[in-house]
Each structure stands twice: as structure tokens, then as C-alpha cells.
Amino acid sequence: MRIVDIREKTVSIASPIANAYIDFSKMTCSVVAVITDVIRDGKPVIGYGFNSNGRYGQGALMRDRFLARITEADPDTLVDHENNNLDPFAIWKALMTNEKPGGHGERSVAVGTIDMAVWDAVAKIEGKPLYRLLADRYRNGVADDKVWVYAAGGYYYPGKDQTKLKAEMQSYLDRGYDVVKMKIGAVPLDEDIRRIEAVLEVVGDGRRLAVDANGRFDLETGIAYAEAIKPYNLFWYEEVGDPLDYALQAELTNHYELPMATGENLFSHQDARNLLRHGGMRPDRDFVQFDCALSYGLVEYMRTLKVMEDMGWSSRRVVPHGGHQMSLNIAAGLHLGGNESYPDVFQPFGGFADGIKVENSYVGLPDIPGVGFEAKSALYAVMRELGEG
Ligand SMILES: O=C([O-])CC(=O)C(=O)O
Ligand SMILES: [Mg+2]
């Protein structure tokens, strides 16, 4: 059993949307196909992966160093003989050969994307949905059969007035979501407050609205927003300051007792540990949003979950960033608290399997081997072109 080829390509996910920090006018992501010599249903098993929005495609890093470490490794060292399958942990180790510790910037995205494709292949070889495989191997066979999801959007957009913002949020409620998320921080505070109040007219209750500053604020601005939004009792106040400014995050807890969320831009278990050590995050109410597709993949994610457990955090406090099916599988199989969803943006990579409806903000997973990409036709078309083309 061996990986015979790994292919990657960069695809555009450009759109005119913007958050408080960046616009997505030139945004790309990498798609990876891991081609194996294992035959299922008369065809070679191909695992697929892609990276989450926000960090651009990682083809250069993959081509320059990561792909060859797999294709040139002794194939036998990458096999899990006990399960007669590929070994994602051995593959991860091979990928990280001659990589120094620290500096978890962007190579974590390249590795995370390849790791996603490896796990997709492993679950296909085992003939199970990935979330079932994860539950069977690591959670005594107990999986969640549905996952809590919230609708992320509310971006800034040229010509987007409050009527359009409200219509967007109403459409998420109409599609079965109970909680929605909007961007803040790209316009002055009073204008954001008007936007928040407009969305509250649609969702009715602050507990159904999260806001995301995308790391834009300094402490003073973060506190000013905290004071202003406190009366609305929002679902969470996300990524207020720079993702690595743990002191800022800790100080905010002296000004904002309500739930906060952060972590989508932390790319290793060591960074996650620093957040929990130094960021003042509160395990009884706050959420962490580590995204496997940006942070060295699921092999590393298990280390991050172990760090959380060791520090007294329930895995139910994790609601990953990225709105992709990989995190949905991890959420169902390893008992996370939920997952982000992008019902409209970042297509075809955002959103879940075709024909599975969100009901009362919960979504099920398709009963097919792997991550479930084949059940999302627009996404699978892009992947298949790479893997089989
Ligand atoms: O706008 C982005 O970069 C995405 C983001 O923060 C999120 O989904 O939470
Ligand atoms: Mg965010």
C-alpha cells in the first residue's frame, strides 16, 4: 500500500467581501489530491483536502519541500500495519522532517491541507465516514450524529446597506440557523452599532448574534466596543485584538464578562497552549476556534485537544473556524461544541453536503466513506479534476 502521487493546485476563492483586516479580492486556496494504489469499487482511492479561507494557496511550500518528503519516503514507513491502512501520524512525521520548532506561520497551512487529504484517504480505505472512524478509534465508538452550526457572514461589501445585511441574516434564519455572525471593526463604532442593531431587528435576541473583529482592535478600541455591545448580551465577541496578544485578551476579561472567542489564527498546539496559559480565556463560557486546515491538520489537532484536556477545558468549548467538512467530521467524531458554516461565502469550499438541511442549527453528515466531499457536487467537481484529470 502506498501513496503513488500527490497533486496540488491553487484555486481562486476571490470575492469583493471584506472583514476589518483584509478584503478577499485576491484570495486563493490550495486543493490537494493524495493518490493511492489501494483499489475500492474498481478505482484507486484518492484523498482530497483544501485549506481554509484567509491564508491563500500554499502550492509553493508544498512543491518546494513537503510533497517530496512523502513521495520519496520508504512507503512501508507510512503504513499503519495494525489497521492495514496509511498512517497519518507517520506521514505527518515525514512531512515535518528537518523542520525546526516554532515559527508556525503558513507551513502549518501546507501541512494541514495535505493532512486533510491523507485522512480522507484513510477513511475511504477503511470504508467509513471520517467521523465514524475517529469515534471508533478515539472515542469508544461514540459519535455525535449531528453538529451544532452557526451561519457566518455579515461581511462588508461595496454598496451593502442595512437592508441587504438584514436580508442576508434573514436568509440564514430561513435556512435553519439559530445563530448568525457578522463582521465589525472596519467602520467607526457608532456605524457598527447601527449595523448590529439592524441585525438584532432580524434575529430578535443578542444571544443569536456573534460579532467578529478579525484581530483589528488595540486594547482601547477593544474595550470601547466591549462597553458598547455589552447591553446586547451577544453570543460571542470574536478575535478582538491581535491573535498573539495574549495580554490584551487577558485584560479584556476585566472589561467584558460575556463570552468571547478566538484562536482561528493560532497554528500549533504550542500556540493554543500559550493562549490558554496567558490569554485569560474562561473555560466556563469562552470558545476557541482552532482550525485544523490552517494548523498542521488533524494529527496536530489531536495534540491541541490533549492540551485543552490537560488544562481543564472541555472539547465542547471548541467551535472551529473555517466552515468546512473536515472540521464537521472532527466535531462529530471527537465531540467538539460545533462548527462554523459559510452558507454563502467561499463557495464551493464553504458549506456542507448537498441536500442535508440545517435544522434548529444542527446539521448531519453524509453516510459515505471519507470526509464527504463526494456529497458536495460543486466542490467534488474541482477536486476530481485534480485527482482524476
Ligand atoms: O473573515 C475571515 O477571515 C473569516 C473569519 O474570521 C471567520 O470566519 O471567523
Ligand atoms: Mg473570525
Tab-separated table of C-alpha atoms and ligand atoms in Angstrom:
chain	number	residue	atom	x	y	z
A	1	MET	CA	0.000	0.000	0.000
A	2	ARG	CA	1.437	3.338	-0.940
A	3	ILE	CA	0.848	6.922	-1.985
A	4	VAL	CA	1.725	6.986	-5.662
A	5	ASP	CA	1.269	10.689	-6.330
A	6	ILE	CA	0.302	13.922	-4.599
A	7	ARG	CA	-1.083	16.729	-6.722
A	8	GLU	CA	-1.856	20.264	-5.722
A	9	LYS	CA	-3.354	23.274	-7.393
A	10	THR	CA	-4.252	26.774	-6.353
A	11	VAL	CA	-7.826	27.880	-6.986
A	12	SER	CA	-9.437	31.283	-6.639
A	13	ILE	CA	-11.957	31.985	-3.904
A	14	ALA	CA	-11.880	35.695	-4.663
A	15	SER	CA	-14.874	37.863	-3.842
A	16	PRO	CA	-15.497	41.545	-3.087
A	17	ILE	CA	-16.188	40.910	0.619
A	18	ALA	CA	-14.038	42.403	3.389
A	19	ASN	CA	-13.590	41.999	7.121
A	20	ALA	CA	-11.960	44.542	9.420
A	21	TYR	CA	-8.471	43.484	8.321
A	22	ILE	CA	-8.461	42.217	4.740
A	23	ASP	CA	-10.537	42.037	1.616
A	24	PHE	CA	-10.843	38.796	-0.300
A	25	SER	CA	-10.394	40.249	-3.781
A	26	LYS	CA	-7.318	38.096	-4.455
A	27	MET	CA	-7.983	35.189	-2.071
A	28	THR	CA	-6.938	31.713	-3.153
A	29	CYS	CA	-6.720	28.290	-1.574
A	30	SER	CA	-4.859	25.065	-2.288
A	31	VAL	CA	-6.561	21.825	-3.251
A	32	VAL	CA	-4.606	18.602	-2.767
A	33	ALA	CA	-5.175	15.072	-4.098
A	34	VAL	CA	-3.356	12.141	-2.485
A	35	ILE	CA	-3.481	9.256	-4.938
A	36	THR	CA	-3.007	5.774	-3.511
A	37	ASP	CA	-2.586	2.347	-5.070
A	38	VAL	CA	-5.477	0.990	-2.984
A	39	ILE	CA	-8.436	-0.058	-5.126
A	40	ARG	CA	-12.008	0.415	-3.899
A	41	ASP	CA	-15.022	-0.119	-6.184
A	42	GLY	CA	-12.627	-0.733	-9.053
A	43	LYS	CA	-10.864	2.635	-8.720
A	44	PRO	CA	-7.793	3.925	-6.875
A	45	VAL	CA	-8.606	5.611	-3.572
A	46	ILE	CA	-7.889	9.338	-3.780
A	47	GLY	CA	-7.943	11.516	-0.693
A	48	TYR	CA	-8.698	15.218	-1.052
A	49	GLY	CA	-8.012	18.285	1.023
A	50	PHE	CA	-8.087	22.059	0.854
A	51	ASN	CA	-7.118	24.901	3.131
A	52	SER	CA	-9.490	27.292	4.799
A	53	ASN	CA	-10.052	30.823	3.577
A	54	GLY	CA	-7.794	33.610	4.692
A	55	ARG	CA	-4.243	32.291	4.181
A	56	TYR	CA	-4.005	31.889	0.396
A	57	GLY	CA	-2.845	28.840	-1.547
A	58	GLN	CA	0.286	27.076	-0.327
A	59	GLY	CA	1.482	25.438	-3.549
A	60	ALA	CA	4.979	26.883	-3.414
A	61	LEU	CA	5.719	25.431	0.030
A	62	MET	CA	4.236	22.089	-0.973
A	63	ARG	CA	6.238	21.881	-4.184
A	64	ASP	CA	9.455	23.180	-2.628
A	65	ARG	CA	9.585	20.803	0.280
A	66	PHE	CA	6.567	18.938	1.592
A	67	LEU	CA	5.359	16.742	-1.267
A	68	ALA	CA	8.715	15.114	-1.977
A	69	ARG	CA	9.092	14.104	1.675
A	70	ILE	CA	6.109	11.793	1.157
A	71	THR	CA	6.703	10.553	-2.349
A	72	GLU	CA	10.402	9.894	-1.641
A	73	ALA	CA	9.857	8.177	1.736
A	74	ASP	CA	10.079	4.393	2.013
A	75	PRO	CA	6.362	3.551	1.507
A	76	ASP	CA	6.475	0.888	4.200
A	77	THR	CA	7.285	3.515	6.845
A	78	LEU	CA	3.996	5.297	6.059
A	79	VAL	CA	1.768	2.273	6.595
A	80	ASP	CA	-0.311	1.502	9.682
A	81	HIS	CA	0.116	-2.284	9.654
A	82	GLU	CA	-2.282	-2.849	12.528
A	83	ASN	CA	-5.192	-1.300	10.631
A	84	ASN	CA	-3.916	-2.184	7.158
A	85	ASN	CA	-4.139	1.455	6.183
A	86	LEU	CA	-1.996	4.525	5.650
A	87	ASP	CA	-0.651	6.006	8.885
A	88	PRO	CA	-1.487	9.724	9.153
A	89	PHE	CA	0.886	10.113	12.125
A	90	ALA	CA	3.840	8.607	10.259
A	91	ILE	CA	3.007	10.699	7.192
A	92	TRP	CA	2.874	13.800	9.387
A	93	LYS	CA	6.276	12.966	10.844
A	94	ALA	CA	7.704	12.555	7.357
A	95	LEU	CA	6.212	15.886	6.282
A	96	MET	CA	7.864	17.633	9.228
A	97	THR	CA	11.330	16.143	8.717
A	98	ASN	CA	14.008	18.838	9.101
A	99	GLU	CA	11.509	21.473	10.235
A	100	LYS	CA	12.611	23.478	13.269
A	101	PRO	CA	10.197	24.096	16.157
A	102	GLY	CA	8.368	27.412	16.471
A	103	GLY	CA	7.542	29.855	13.696
A	104	HIS	CA	4.187	28.287	12.965
A	105	GLY	CA	3.408	30.551	10.034
A	106	GLU	CA	1.874	29.177	6.866
A	107	ARG	CA	3.851	25.935	6.591
A	108	SER	CA	1.141	24.785	9.017
A	109	VAL	CA	-1.373	25.522	6.249
A	110	ALA	CA	0.542	23.471	3.679
A	111	VAL	CA	0.858	20.532	6.082
A	112	GLY	CA	-2.761	20.868	7.248
A	113	THR	CA	-4.045	20.671	3.687
A	114	ILE	CA	-2.039	17.538	2.894
A	115	ASP	CA	-3.078	16.014	6.231
A	116	MET	CA	-6.757	16.536	5.350
A	117	ALA	CA	-6.286	14.600	2.112
A	118	VAL	CA	-4.460	11.811	3.975
A	119	TRP	CA	-7.324	11.390	6.465
A	120	ASP	CA	-9.858	11.414	3.631
A	121	ALA	CA	-7.903	8.562	2.020
A	122	VAL	CA	-7.581	6.682	5.319
A	123	ALA	CA	-11.337	6.823	5.948
A	124	LYS	CA	-12.031	5.759	2.356
A	125	ILE	CA	-9.634	2.821	2.675
A	126	GLU	CA	-11.436	1.837	5.869
A	127	GLY	CA	-14.783	2.314	4.115
A	128	LYS	CA	-16.217	4.648	6.745
A	129	PRO	CA	-17.193	8.294	7.087
A	130	LEU	CA	-14.226	10.009	8.759
A	131	TYR	CA	-16.247	10.996	11.813
A	132	ARG	CA	-17.150	7.333	12.417
A	133	LEU	CA	-13.515	6.291	12.061
A	134	LEU	CA	-12.482	8.964	14.571
A	135	ALA	CA	-15.164	7.964	17.054
A	136	ASP	CA	-14.282	4.267	16.660
A	137	ARG	CA	-10.564	4.813	17.116
A	138	TYR	CA	-10.507	7.557	19.717
A	139	ARG	CA	-13.917	7.909	21.431
A	140	ASN	CA	-15.031	4.336	22.162
A	141	GLY	CA	-17.249	4.283	19.105
A	142	VAL	CA	-19.463	7.149	20.243
A	143	ALA	CA	-20.017	9.833	17.598
A	144	ASP	CA	-22.416	12.763	17.563
A	145	ASP	CA	-24.884	12.190	14.733
A	146	LYS	CA	-25.367	15.915	14.208
A	147	VAL	CA	-23.322	19.028	14.866
A	148	TRP	CA	-24.350	22.491	16.021
A	149	VAL	CA	-23.519	25.090	13.375
A	150	TYR	CA	-23.876	28.854	13.077
A	151	ALA	CA	-24.006	30.957	9.928
A	152	ALA	CA	-21.017	33.221	9.371
A	153	GLY	CA	-21.283	36.165	7.020
A	154	GLY	CA	-22.203	39.789	7.586
A	155	TYR	CA	-19.162	40.951	5.664
A	156	TYR	CA	-18.552	44.477	4.481
A	157	TYR	CA	-19.304	44.680	0.800
A	158	PRO	CA	-19.379	47.602	-1.633
A	159	GLY	CA	-22.867	49.054	-1.697
A	160	LYS	CA	-24.088	46.800	1.096
A	161	ASP	CA	-26.563	48.765	3.163
A	162	GLN	CA	-28.511	47.672	6.205
A	163	THR	CA	-31.390	46.389	4.107
A	164	LYS	CA	-29.041	43.956	2.381
A	165	LEU	CA	-27.354	42.997	5.645
A	166	LYS	CA	-30.738	42.246	7.193
A	167	ALA	CA	-31.854	40.249	4.158
A	168	GLU	CA	-28.664	38.168	4.349
A	169	MET	CA	-29.243	37.389	8.017
A	170	GLN	CA	-32.919	36.617	7.457
A	171	SER	CA	-31.934	34.152	4.746
A	172	TYR	CA	-29.685	32.292	7.233
A	173	LEU	CA	-32.586	32.036	9.686
A	174	ASP	CA	-34.793	30.823	6.832
A	175	ARG	CA	-32.211	28.097	6.118
A	176	GLY	CA	-32.392	26.725	9.643
A	177	TYR	CA	-29.645	28.574	11.535
A	178	ASP	CA	-30.396	29.938	15.016
A	179	VAL	CA	-27.179	31.930	15.445
A	180	VAL	CA	-25.539	34.228	12.879
A	181	LYS	CA	-22.207	36.066	12.831
A	182	MET	CA	-21.311	39.444	11.393
A	183	LYS	CA	-18.114	41.422	10.942
A	184	ILE	CA	-17.293	44.529	12.956
A	185	GLY	CA	-14.347	46.895	13.086
A	186	ALA	CA	-13.994	48.182	9.523
A	187	VAL	CA	-16.104	51.293	10.178
A	188	PRO	CA	-16.411	53.642	13.193
A	189	LEU	CA	-18.008	52.252	16.358
A	190	ASP	CA	-21.276	54.174	16.009
A	191	GLU	CA	-21.773	52.856	12.486
A	192	ASP	CA	-21.089	49.277	13.635
A	193	ILE	CA	-23.608	49.747	16.438
A	194	ARG	CA	-26.237	50.728	13.853
A	195	ARG	CA	-25.347	47.606	11.836
A	196	ILE	CA	-25.592	45.427	14.959
A	197	GLU	CA	-28.960	46.937	15.883
A	198	ALA	CA	-30.218	46.326	12.341
A	199	VAL	CA	-29.275	42.642	12.563
A	200	LEU	CA	-30.830	42.378	16.035
A	201	GLU	CA	-34.123	43.512	14.485
A	202	VAL	CA	-33.925	40.352	12.365
A	203	VAL	CA	-32.610	37.805	14.865
A	204	GLY	CA	-34.569	39.235	17.787
A	205	ASP	CA	-32.159	38.386	20.606
A	206	GLY	CA	-28.499	39.187	21.196
A	207	ARG	CA	-27.909	35.521	22.086
A	208	ARG	CA	-28.428	34.777	18.409
A	209	LEU	CA	-25.704	37.131	17.138
A	210	ALA	CA	-21.913	36.827	17.283
A	211	VAL	CA	-19.555	39.622	16.176
A	212	ASP	CA	-16.036	39.227	14.772
A	213	ALA	CA	-13.375	41.969	14.786
A	214	ASN	CA	-10.757	39.855	12.982
A	215	GLY	CA	-7.938	40.958	15.261
A	216	ARG	CA	-8.268	44.612	14.328
A	217	PHE	CA	-8.527	46.396	17.685
A	218	ASP	CA	-5.965	47.730	20.096
A	219	LEU	CA	-6.872	47.393	23.768
A	220	GLU	CA	-8.540	50.801	23.984
A	221	THR	CA	-10.773	50.185	20.966
A	222	GLY	CA	-11.499	46.634	22.084
A	223	ILE	CA	-12.674	47.938	25.456
A	224	ALA	CA	-14.747	50.712	23.834
A	225	TYR	CA	-16.536	48.106	21.694
A	226	ALA	CA	-16.908	45.834	24.736
A	227	GLU	CA	-18.672	48.596	26.678
A	228	ALA	CA	-20.880	49.447	23.707
A	229	ILE	CA	-22.008	45.906	22.899
A	230	LYS	CA	-22.398	44.670	26.480
A	231	PRO	CA	-26.100	45.608	26.729
A	232	TYR	CA	-26.931	43.397	23.738
A	233	ASN	CA	-25.760	40.213	25.511
A	234	LEU	CA	-24.256	38.819	22.300
A	235	PHE	CA	-23.439	35.166	21.626
A	236	TRP	CA	-19.717	35.944	21.457
A	237	TYR	CA	-17.232	38.776	20.806
A	238	GLU	CA	-14.570	37.295	18.496
A	239	GLU	CA	-10.875	37.909	17.843
A	240	VAL	CA	-10.825	41.367	19.329
A	241	GLY	CA	-7.079	42.013	19.132
A	242	ASP	CA	-4.008	40.543	17.514
A	243	PRO	CA	-4.195	36.750	17.750
A	244	LEU	CA	-0.815	36.533	19.505
A	245	ASP	CA	-1.502	39.342	22.010
A	246	TYR	CA	-2.467	37.148	24.949
A	247	ALA	CA	-2.090	40.004	27.420
A	248	LEU	CA	-4.683	42.035	25.525
A	249	GLN	CA	-7.069	39.075	25.521
A	250	ALA	CA	-6.497	38.606	29.265
A	251	GLU	CA	-7.071	42.274	30.044
A	252	LEU	CA	-10.340	42.257	28.091
A	253	THR	CA	-11.814	39.786	30.547
A	254	ASN	CA	-11.632	42.577	33.156
A	255	HIS	CA	-13.970	44.622	30.959
A	256	TYR	CA	-16.241	42.045	29.361
A	257	GLU	CA	-17.796	39.225	31.317
A	258	LEU	CA	-19.801	37.821	28.426
A	259	PRO	CA	-18.461	35.052	26.111
A	260	MET	CA	-15.500	35.726	23.852
A	261	ALA	CA	-13.979	33.578	21.117
A	262	THR	CA	-10.585	33.456	19.453
A	263	GLY	CA	-7.922	31.092	18.114
A	264	GLU	CA	-8.516	30.822	14.360
A	265	ASN	CA	-5.090	32.338	13.721
A	266	LEU	CA	-3.169	30.077	16.104
A	267	PHE	CA	-1.489	27.341	14.142
A	268	SER	CA	0.012	24.854	16.585
A	269	HIS	CA	-0.704	23.153	19.879
A	270	GLN	CA	2.058	25.249	21.422
A	271	ASP	CA	0.318	28.479	20.371
A	272	ALA	CA	-3.011	27.116	21.618
A	273	ARG	CA	-1.359	26.286	24.935
A	274	ASN	CA	0.001	29.813	25.208
A	275	LEU	CA	-3.472	31.226	24.635
A	276	LEU	CA	-4.916	29.071	27.400
A	277	ARG	CA	-1.967	29.780	29.712
A	278	HIS	CA	-1.764	33.515	29.213
A	279	GLY	CA	-4.945	34.757	27.492
A	280	GLY	CA	-7.291	34.683	30.479
A	281	MET	CA	-9.748	32.553	28.495
A	282	ARG	CA	-12.562	31.220	30.695
A	283	PRO	CA	-13.427	27.528	30.223
A	284	ASP	CA	-16.969	28.033	31.516
A	285	ARG	CA	-18.032	30.493	28.806
A	286	ASP	CA	-15.414	31.266	26.153
A	287	PHE	CA	-14.886	29.453	22.850
A	288	VAL	CA	-11.718	28.532	20.962
A	289	GLN	CA	-11.719	28.351	17.181
A	290	PHE	CA	-8.583	26.450	16.131
A	291	ASP	CA	-8.909	25.325	12.504
A	292	CYS	CA	-7.150	22.080	11.553
A	293	ALA	CA	-6.875	23.132	7.912
A	294	LEU	CA	-4.669	26.065	8.920
A	295	SER	CA	-2.818	24.459	11.811
A	296	TYR	CA	-0.971	21.321	10.656
A	297	GLY	CA	-4.113	19.222	10.286
A	298	LEU	CA	-5.864	16.648	12.413
A	299	VAL	CA	-2.688	14.930	13.685
A	300	GLU	CA	-1.731	18.222	15.335
A	301	TYR	CA	-5.360	18.928	16.280
A	302	MET	CA	-5.358	15.868	18.499
A	303	ARG	CA	-2.365	17.319	20.340
A	304	THR	CA	-4.240	20.596	20.714
A	305	LEU	CA	-7.276	18.782	22.109
A	306	LYS	CA	-4.960	16.980	24.548
A	307	VAL	CA	-3.513	20.335	25.673
A	308	MET	CA	-7.057	21.544	26.306
A	309	GLU	CA	-7.976	18.434	28.249
A	310	ASP	CA	-4.818	18.687	30.362
A	311	MET	CA	-5.715	22.307	31.136
A	312	GLY	CA	-9.260	21.502	32.194
A	313	TRP	CA	-11.032	22.550	29.028
A	314	SER	CA	-13.923	20.545	27.613
A	315	SER	CA	-13.688	19.737	23.909
A	316	ARG	CA	-17.239	21.154	23.727
A	317	ARG	CA	-15.749	24.665	24.016
A	318	VAL	CA	-14.142	24.238	20.569
A	319	VAL	CA	-16.082	25.614	17.611
A	320	PRO	CA	-13.574	25.620	14.737
A	321	HIS	CA	-13.151	28.368	12.196
A	322	GLY	CA	-13.382	27.599	8.515
A	323	GLY	CA	-16.838	26.223	7.763
A	324	HIS	CA	-15.548	23.053	6.110
A	325	GLN	CA	-16.494	19.395	6.188
A	326	MET	CA	-13.191	18.309	7.753
A	327	SER	CA	-13.930	20.225	10.948
A	328	LEU	CA	-17.500	18.981	10.795
A	329	ASN	CA	-16.167	15.407	10.923
A	330	ILE	CA	-13.817	16.260	13.773
A	331	ALA	CA	-16.685	17.912	15.639
A	332	ALA	CA	-18.944	14.853	15.259
A	333	GLY	CA	-16.223	12.244	15.807
A	334	LEU	CA	-14.207	13.891	18.593
A	335	HIS	CA	-17.081	15.678	20.363
A	336	LEU	CA	-16.449	19.359	19.723
A	337	GLY	CA	-19.035	22.022	20.504
A	338	GLY	CA	-19.969	22.789	16.934
A	339	ASN	CA	-18.634	24.208	13.701
A	340	GLU	CA	-18.684	27.393	11.691
A	341	SER	CA	-20.696	27.451	8.483
A	342	TYR	CA	-20.473	29.773	5.490
A	343	PRO	CA	-23.799	29.207	3.755
A	344	ASP	CA	-22.995	31.728	1.003
A	345	VAL	CA	-19.348	32.810	1.015
A	346	PHE	CA	-16.188	30.961	-0.058
A	347	GLN	CA	-18.059	28.601	-2.374
A	348	PRO	CA	-17.670	25.822	-3.317
A	349	PHE	CA	-15.438	25.262	-0.259
A	350	GLY	CA	-17.860	26.707	2.303
A	351	GLY	CA	-20.923	24.741	3.329
A	352	PHE	CA	-21.661	21.073	3.772
A	353	ALA	CA	-23.096	18.120	1.831
A	354	ASP	CA	-25.781	18.772	-0.762
A	355	GLY	CA	-29.283	18.003	0.345
A	356	ILE	CA	-28.566	17.820	4.074
A	357	LYS	CA	-30.605	20.573	5.643
A	358	VAL	CA	-29.717	22.553	8.738
A	359	GLU	CA	-32.474	22.071	11.300
A	360	ASN	CA	-32.640	24.089	14.508
A	361	SER	CA	-28.983	24.969	13.825
A	362	TYR	CA	-27.861	21.320	13.670
A	363	VAL	CA	-26.515	19.560	10.585
A	364	GLY	CA	-25.955	15.862	9.876
A	365	LEU	CA	-23.150	14.284	7.860
A	366	PRO	CA	-23.398	12.147	4.739
A	367	ASP	CA	-23.050	8.403	5.185
A	368	ILE	CA	-20.240	7.892	2.664
A	369	PRO	CA	-16.592	6.910	3.146
A	370	GLY	CA	-14.153	9.747	3.773
A	371	VAL	CA	-14.702	13.375	4.678
A	372	GLY	CA	-17.810	13.547	2.491
A	373	PHE	CA	-16.556	15.698	-0.385
A	374	GLU	CA	-18.241	13.453	-2.956
A	375	ALA	CA	-21.591	14.512	-1.466
A	376	LYS	CA	-20.943	18.159	-2.300
A	377	SER	CA	-21.066	18.183	-6.062
A	378	ALA	CA	-19.661	21.653	-6.839
A	379	LEU	CA	-16.669	21.009	-4.578
A	380	TYR	CA	-16.105	17.477	-5.784
A	381	ALA	CA	-16.033	18.706	-9.385
A	382	VAL	CA	-12.971	20.849	-8.552
A	383	MET	CA	-11.288	18.030	-6.646
A	384	ARG	CA	-11.976	15.366	-9.185
A	385	GLU	CA	-10.477	17.432	-11.979
A	386	LEU	CA	-7.238	17.490	-9.976
A	387	GLY	CA	-7.287	13.875	-8.824
A	388	GLU	CA	-8.571	12.140	-11.926
A	389	GLY	CA	-7.793	14.671	-14.653
B	1	LIG	O1	-13.208	36.827	7.582
B	1	LIG	C1	-12.449	35.900	7.880
B	1	LIG	O2	-11.205	35.995	7.780
B	1	LIG	C2	-13.017	34.628	8.400
B	1	LIG	C3	-13.250	34.676	9.855
B	1	LIG	O3	-12.683	35.428	10.607
B	1	LIG	C4	-14.236	33.767	10.437
B	1	LIG	O4	-14.874	33.039	9.707
B	1	LIG	O5	-14.375	33.786	11.661
B	2	MG	MG	-13.121	35.015	12.706
